[in-house]
Amino acid sequence: MKAPKLLLSVLACAAAVGSYAQNVPTHDSYVMPFDDGKSKPFSEYFREWEPGAPLSEDENFYISRVPLKQRFENPATQVDPTMTTDRKFCMWTPMGISDTYWQSLPRYVFDGDNFSMWSYVDSQGGWSLPWVRVPGAYSDVTHRNGVANSGGLVFFDSWGGDNTESNNSVNMLVEKEGGQFKWVEKFVKFLRYYGLDGVGINPEGTVPQASALQDFFSQCREYAESIGWQFHVYWYGTNTNDGYMNLDSDFNKSKSDWLWKNGKQVVDMYMLNYNWSGTLASSANYAEGLGADPYTVYAGYDIQGKWLSHGNWWDIKNAKASIAFWGNHTTNMIYQNSSEYGSGDEAVQNTYLVKQEQVFSGGNRNPANRPAINSNVTSSSDAGMKLFHGIAEFLPARSVLQELPFVTRFCLGNGKTFRNEGKVTFDHKWFNVGVQDYQPTWRWWITDDNKNVPNDPIDCGFTFDDAWFAGSAMQITGATTVSNVRLFKTNFDISESDDVSMVIKLNSGNDTHMKLFWSFVGSEDQLHYYDITGAKEGEWTKISAKASEMGMNGKVALIGLKFENTPANYEILIGEMSIIPAKTFAPVQPTITTAESNILKKRTYNSLDFKFSWDCASTKNDNDPSIPVYNEDVDTWYFEVYVQAKGEDPILCGTTSSWAHYVVGAPVSANTEVSDYRVGVCAVAPDGVTKSAITWTNYMTTGLTLIDGIVCNKSVIKAGEEFTLSLIDPNQEEPFSWEIYNATTGGTAVATQDGGRSFTTSLNEEGYYDVKLTKFDLSELNYRGYVQISPESTGAIPSIEDFTASKTNVTNADEEVTLSYTGNKGEGTVSRGLRIDDPYIFRIPAEFLPMNQNQYTIALWIKPEKFTFAKYGMGLIGQRDLNISWPDNNWGAIWVDVWPGIANANNEKDLPANTVSFSMWGDAGRGYQDLKYPVNGATNPHENPNLACCTDGRFAGTTTESYSLSENQWSHIVISYDGAKQRIYFNGKKTGENERPKLTYRQVNNGSKTVTEAPIYIGGSRVYFAGFIGEIDDVQVWHKALSDNEVIDAMKGYDGREIPSDLKGYWTFESDDYNEADKTFENKGTLSTDAKAAYVEIRGSGGENTSKNEENLMPANINVEGNPAMSGTMPITTTSTFSIPDAEVVNNGDNATATFSKDGKYSVTLTLTNGWGSATMTKDEYIVVVLEGSGVEDNLVNNLTVYPNPFIDNVNLQFAADGNYVIDVYDAQGRLVTTRKHEAMAGEICTLTINGGKGVYYVAVSKDNKRIRTLKVVAE
């Protein structure tokens, strides 16, 4: 049987493999909602459903194991004690990513929607969730925080959508039997079984049987209350009583039956259409007049269309009404607008935390320091959001914290690694919002001792760089005089014997400058303090005390931390806070239910994927299987999941609140002979400490999935220099042949080899070369531009021939040993590159490519560090006007993007990952010109690659092969337009050509507006597209379309050559081109203009509305090596470093000196390093040190004698004192000749026989493991 295979993206001539950083996983979709696929109509499976009869083998991934926690009220711990608690807030947004399959499913990426400001949210409507199959992780995190969730959305679409399933579902639910609704009881129990609190309806169309549906909802509510459940309906108020669409934005008699009918509640989240300003109060008053709660009327905000400016916030202040956010169809817009400071996963996650706090706590991220009410915040930029008042202006933060034990590790539900007690156990990115911990109630309520906002508040946030447990920790930084940070609103009954503890990490010093504080119910303003001491610098430290010792026993109303007189470099991490009562926990040990033959999913040479489910014994639902069994029913908080290679230690891979889990990329044994693994799970009690025994499977194995890929042992190669290409997977079968071709000209292979797992060769000509592997089944693997032969003048990786020491035997502590080497330093000078870090941009002024320029070429060298794709792809080049309306501000006149791999993109051809495509603005009908070649049936050119002009020429027939970028590899990209055809080139080869008219770039929405000028951007993110991270070099903008031969010539650059007249813009990033004072680059091209290119940050460009953008020039980093094939001013300088453990080494230029203070055999390592790489050589036990008179006691040293000296064959040693001695004899080269143990009495003589021949020897005497003397003797 042939093993399955994967193809990895590999580094060009480097020894590592990169991975994509994005929110849409590239790994397998192991969790299936239904046994027959990812989707199934609700109307098809609901009739036959019975509780306990799974809809798929992955049922436990879709069952919530956390009940809806109850919230409590205490006005005395509100920021504003007079604020009403009747007003509600609904997040009727998605809680997921663009790929709606994933939603809140656990997955192995870091980035994702891990929303955490639950204290200001009453319900989460799950806009993009399918009716009614919802990840349990979503339900668990909402319920843990007292937030009602949703079983998804039914969409009635009058805008051309298919309403078949929506109609079928409603028609089924309102069926009657004997005059009664047939499905009320079953539907409510269905929702309860899976942990769902209601459903959503978007009636932008005709709703069938409207009156019956209203009655059905009312009866579902009544029945749910009778069995102790809840039933919510999220409703968009665009439907009349009889089911017809009406887009008016008020609530009146014609719509009233959807909220209140026959004296009964129908829906309880009635969201008004968005133009409610001026009529909100009358709508709420009308609802109240009917007998309904006016706060069930919600002012709707389309935060996609107008961000936070869609309605007058003062209207809400003056009305008995609630608030609802919508936007958009697939992604929460707060999350989507979090790319302002970069689209990489870390940048988005850190920005998302701040954006959430600005939306809910206000622009100053402190609910006690809110800006004035502002109805004109149209931009999601940081500057715009600092003007927003926050949802905290209208409703107080809520809390469920009234049960003990209380434990939080400040896990946000994701991590760059997984940690346990501060140590990494699983070095893999992960996302599982279901295990998100309790987060601070207020983010961040900070006051001084007088309850005023301090002028110098401490900075509060989170970090993903370290954690006590899981993936994150609370982080407090900066200088403050006094900052009282109120963290948790509580209603805890704390007993004297309860344990109160914190785990902290102070990164400098040992003074925490921190106190724990609390107040009691009834005296909430009186804070009680407890000093936090005992921290150890740079170490996780647990601080613990009994509540009685602290005086904390009683009814505690809030908990916080006080910081006083902290220095500017202050940083402390809070990894855990807990209050544990003195009680015994007994978590039920899980029973694995998945057949072992179905657990291991994939095994490669360096990772293991697995998935399994389990059960926890409970009698709770023996009489009614529709009653859910929660984790708390089996004395469990969460579960830990392990993997273990046979004969090795178990590895903790993660945690889950569900009764099922899967792991991607679990580590495997370093021993390639090990193929047997087992997986295990244990339950962890609510105290976070007590655990059940681990339930293990038997050891199992599965076949290997082989990985295609190659690595090279050198990153820079010179003509005639040997290099070695090797297969990356040690299990991969060797290919039929290796071939190397000139990447630009093709033709006959310049180097070949039949078979072999590696290929060592050299090439005599500078240039760029493709590597082709042909397998025995005649399939081919191509690595484009993988080998680059660069000139000697630009430097090389250093090499070492040898190194020597002035002496290798040392007997005197004062002796200096000189070290020197011979080798090739590989020094030279090379072109400089420009480092680009997302979200920063190399901006070329609009003058260099006017809108009326009908012929042009843009060329550049690029070296991506990593690929981040956001929703669709990664932006490389764009020309766009940020001052016009969405979406033309996001698209631009031209856009060049890098795309992730797309299976079966067109005509049964896969699009390889990291393919580059070139698109132009169009206006066919609505504002775009459809793609010539659909991508999986889609023709929108803004969401899909232009297969007619991309680096994979197979689709358009331009080439028979595909070309794509690789991480950390220089590649040359050219796009051109000649007035009729657009073209794209990869490493000098034309890979795409397409006939295309150039249409006038303009604004379509909010009034037509022609764009007269727009800058060119290289790098930078935009909505749905990540930004470029890496280096660029030799950027050219031409006012002509280069011919094929001219493209090849342009690849060489024009250093030392005449600049062609049509090369209008030319930037090489050399030091003499950069004006450090004004942060601009001189143009080496022929266009005469005062406008300068620059490295810039564009604030306010992170969302759909970019009209408030502000450009800031940033210092450019040109101290990076550019394309190694091009000369320049960047010096390649080699440094040498000798290192000897436990010796004192002083490196000075090419030499070093070493001195030694104790005996031993010392290994010496030399490392040569320059900008292209390093070389290392080690000589083990190279220098032998036997010091005379080292470590002595005077009595022993002075009286220990050896004779005769010189001697023949035998030498006598006379001891001065009783003791146990070890005698070692070394020759002049430091080799041990003989050793002897001797128990001696004072004055005793020991005779040693030395048969090593004539020469110098050293007799080293040790007593009680301490060297007391070394004596030099001579054999004749």
CSV table of N, CA and C in Angstrom, one decimal, residues 494-559:
chain,number,residue,atom,x,y,z
A,494,ILE,N,-17.3,33.7,51.8
A,494,ILE,CA,-16.0,33.2,52.0
A,494,ILE,C,-15.8,32.8,53.5
A,495,SER,N,-15.4,31.6,53.7
A,495,SER,CA,-15.2,31.1,55.1
A,495,SER,C,-13.8,31.2,55.5
A,496,GLU,N,-13.6,31.2,56.8
A,496,GLU,CA,-12.3,31.4,57.4
A,496,GLU,C,-11.3,30.4,56.9
A,497,SER,N,-11.7,29.2,56.6
A,497,SER,CA,-10.7,28.1,56.2
A,497,SER,C,-10.5,28.1,54.7
A,498,ASP,N,-11.1,29.0,53.9
A,498,ASP,CA,-11.0,29.0,52.5
A,498,ASP,C,-9.5,29.4,52.1
A,499,ASP,N,-9.0,28.8,51.1
A,499,ASP,CA,-7.6,29.2,50.6
A,499,ASP,C,-7.8,30.3,49.6
A,500,VAL,N,-7.1,31.4,49.8
A,500,VAL,CA,-7.0,32.4,48.8
A,500,VAL,C,-5.6,32.5,48.2
A,501,SER,N,-5.5,32.4,46.9
A,501,SER,CA,-4.1,32.4,46.4
A,501,SER,C,-4.0,33.1,45.0
A,502,MET,N,-2.8,33.5,44.7
A,502,MET,CA,-2.5,34.1,43.4
A,502,MET,C,-1.2,33.4,42.9
A,503,VAL,N,-1.0,33.3,41.6
A,503,VAL,CA,0.2,32.9,41.0
A,503,VAL,C,0.7,34.1,40.2
A,504,ILE,N,1.9,34.6,40.5
A,504,ILE,CA,2.4,35.8,39.8
A,504,ILE,C,3.8,35.6,39.3
A,505,LYS,N,4.2,36.5,38.4
A,505,LYS,CA,5.5,36.5,37.8
A,505,LYS,C,6.0,38.0,37.7
A,506,LEU,N,6.9,38.4,38.5
A,506,LEU,CA,7.5,39.7,38.5
A,506,LEU,C,8.7,39.7,37.7
A,507,ASN,N,8.8,40.5,36.7
A,507,ASN,CA,9.9,40.4,35.7
A,507,ASN,C,11.1,41.2,36.1
A,508,SER,N,11.0,42.0,37.2
A,508,SER,CA,12.2,42.8,37.6
A,508,SER,C,12.1,43.0,39.1
A,509,GLY,N,13.1,42.7,39.9
A,509,GLY,CA,13.2,42.9,41.3
A,509,GLY,C,12.3,41.9,42.1
A,510,ASN,N,12.0,42.2,43.3
A,510,ASN,CA,11.2,41.3,44.1
A,510,ASN,C,10.1,42.1,44.9
A,511,ASP,N,10.0,43.4,44.7
A,511,ASP,CA,9.0,44.2,45.3
A,511,ASP,C,7.8,44.3,44.4
A,512,THR,N,6.7,43.7,44.7
A,512,THR,CA,5.5,43.6,43.8
A,512,THR,C,4.8,44.9,43.7
A,513,HIS,N,5.0,45.9,44.7
A,513,HIS,CA,4.2,47.1,44.7
A,513,HIS,C,2.7,46.9,44.6
A,514,MET,N,2.3,45.7,45.1
A,514,MET,CA,0.9,45.3,44.8
A,514,MET,C,0.2,44.8,46.1
A,515,LYS,N,-1.0,45.1,46.2
A,515,LYS,CA,-1.9,44.6,47.3
A,515,LYS,C,-3.1,44.0,46.7
A,516,LEU,N,-3.6,42.9,47.3
A,516,LEU,CA,-4.9,42.4,47.0
A,516,LEU,C,-5.9,43.2,47.9
A,517,PHE,N,-7.1,43.6,47.3
A,517,PHE,CA,-8.1,44.3,48.0
A,517,PHE,C,-9.4,43.7,47.7
A,518,TRP,N,-10.4,44.0,48.7
A,518,TRP,CA,-11.7,43.5,48.5
A,518,TRP,C,-12.6,44.4,49.4
A,519,SER,N,-13.9,44.3,49.1
A,519,SER,CA,-14.9,44.9,50.0
A,519,SER,C,-16.0,43.9,50.3
A,520,PHE,N,-16.8,44.2,51.4
A,520,PHE,CA,-17.8,43.4,51.8
A,520,PHE,C,-19.2,43.9,51.4
A,521,VAL,N,-20.1,43.1,51.2
A,521,VAL,CA,-21.5,43.5,50.9
A,521,VAL,C,-22.0,44.3,52.1
A,522,GLY,N,-22.6,45.5,51.7
A,522,GLY,CA,-23.0,46.4,52.8
A,522,GLY,C,-22.1,47.5,53.0
A,523,SER,N,-20.8,47.3,52.7
A,523,SER,CA,-19.8,48.4,52.9
A,523,SER,C,-18.9,48.4,51.7
A,524,GLU,N,-19.5,48.4,50.5
A,524,GLU,CA,-18.8,48.2,49.3
A,524,GLU,C,-17.7,49.2,49.0
A,525,ASP,N,-17.8,50.4,49.5
A,525,ASP,CA,-16.8,51.5,49.3
A,525,ASP,C,-15.6,51.4,50.2
A,526,GLN,N,-15.7,50.5,51.2
A,526,GLN,CA,-14.5,50.4,52.2
A,526,GLN,C,-13.7,49.2,51.7
A,527,LEU,N,-12.5,49.5,51.3
A,527,LEU,CA,-11.6,48.5,50.7
A,527,LEU,C,-10.7,48.0,51.8
A,528,HIS,N,-10.4,46.7,51.8
A,528,HIS,CA,-9.5,46.0,52.7
A,528,HIS,C,-8.3,45.5,51.9
A,529,TYR,N,-7.1,45.6,52.5
A,529,TYR,CA,-5.9,45.3,51.7
A,529,TYR,C,-5.1,44.2,52.4
A,530,TYR,N,-4.4,43.5,51.5
A,530,TYR,CA,-3.5,42.5,51.9
A,530,TYR,C,-2.2,42.5,51.1
A,531,ASP,N,-1.0,42.8,51.7
A,531,ASP,CA,0.2,42.9,50.9
A,531,ASP,C,0.6,41.6,50.2
A,532,ILE,N,1.0,41.7,49.0
A,532,ILE,CA,1.4,40.6,48.2
A,532,ILE,C,3.0,40.6,48.2
A,533,THR,N,3.6,39.7,48.9
A,533,THR,CA,5.1,39.7,49.0
A,533,THR,C,5.6,38.3,48.7
A,534,GLY,N,6.9,38.2,48.6
A,534,GLY,CA,7.5,36.9,48.4
A,534,GLY,C,7.7,36.5,46.9
A,535,ALA,N,7.6,37.5,46.0
A,535,ALA,CA,7.8,37.3,44.6
A,535,ALA,C,9.3,37.0,44.3
A,536,LYS,N,9.6,36.2,43.4
A,536,LYS,CA,10.9,35.9,42.9
A,536,LYS,C,11.1,36.4,41.5
A,537,GLU,N,12.1,37.2,41.3
A,537,GLU,CA,12.3,37.8,40.0
A,537,GLU,C,12.3,36.8,38.8
A,538,GLY,N,11.5,37.0,37.8
A,538,GLY,CA,11.5,36.2,36.6
A,538,GLY,C,11.0,34.8,36.8
A,539,GLU,N,10.3,34.5,37.9
A,539,GLU,CA,9.8,33.1,38.2
A,539,GLU,C,8.3,33.2,38.6
A,540,TRP,N,7.6,32.2,38.2
A,540,TRP,CA,6.2,32.1,38.6
A,540,TRP,C,6.2,31.7,40.1
A,541,THR,N,5.5,32.5,40.9
A,541,THR,CA,5.5,32.3,42.4
A,541,THR,C,4.0,32.2,42.8
A,542,LYS,N,3.7,31.2,43.7
A,542,LYS,CA,2.4,31.1,44.2
A,542,LYS,C,2.3,31.8,45.6
A,543,ILE,N,1.4,32.7,45.8
A,543,ILE,CA,1.2,33.4,47.1
A,543,ILE,C,-0.1,32.9,47.6
A,544,SER,N,-0.2,32.4,48.8
A,544,SER,CA,-1.4,31.7,49.4
A,544,SER,C,-1.5,32.0,50.8
A,545,ALA,N,-2.8,32.2,51.3
A,545,ALA,CA,-3.1,32.3,52.7
A,545,ALA,C,-4.5,31.9,52.9
A,546,LYS,N,-4.8,31.6,54.2
A,546,LYS,CA,-6.2,31.3,54.6
A,546,LYS,C,-7.0,32.7,54.6
A,547,ALA,N,-8.3,32.6,54.3
A,547,ALA,CA,-9.1,33.8,54.3
A,547,ALA,C,-9.0,34.4,55.7
A,548,SER,N,-9.0,33.6,56.8
A,548,SER,CA,-9.0,34.1,58.1
A,548,SER,C,-7.7,34.9,58.4
A,549,GLU,N,-6.6,34.5,57.8
A,549,GLU,CA,-5.3,35.3,58.0
A,549,GLU,C,-5.4,36.6,57.4
A,550,MET,N,-6.1,36.7,56.3
A,550,MET,CA,-6.2,38.0,55.5
A,550,MET,C,-7.3,38.9,56.0
A,551,GLY,N,-8.3,38.3,56.8
A,551,GLY,CA,-9.4,39.0,57.2
A,551,GLY,C,-10.5,39.1,56.0
A,552,MET,N,-10.4,38.1,55.1
A,552,MET,CA,-11.3,38.2,53.9
A,552,MET,C,-12.5,37.4,54.1
A,553,ASN,N,-12.7,36.7,55.2
A,553,ASN,CA,-13.9,35.9,55.4
A,553,ASN,C,-15.1,36.8,55.6
A,554,GLY,N,-16.2,36.4,54.9
A,554,GLY,CA,-17.5,37.2,54.9
A,554,GLY,C,-18.1,37.2,53.5
A,555,LYS,N,-19.1,38.1,53.3
A,555,LYS,CA,-19.7,38.2,52.0
A,555,LYS,C,-19.0,39.3,51.2
A,556,VAL,N,-18.2,38.8,50.2
A,556,VAL,CA,-17.3,39.7,49.5
A,556,VAL,C,-18.0,40.2,48.2
A,557,ALA,N,-17.9,41.5,48.1
A,557,ALA,CA,-18.7,42.2,47.0
A,557,ALA,C,-17.8,42.5,45.7
A,558,LEU,N,-16.5,42.6,46.0
A,558,LEU,CA,-15.6,42.8,44.8
A,558,LEU,C,-14.2,42.5,45.2
A,559,ILE,N,-13.4,42.2,44.2
A,559,ILE,CA,-12.0,41.9,44.4
A,559,ILE,C,-11.2,42.6,43.4
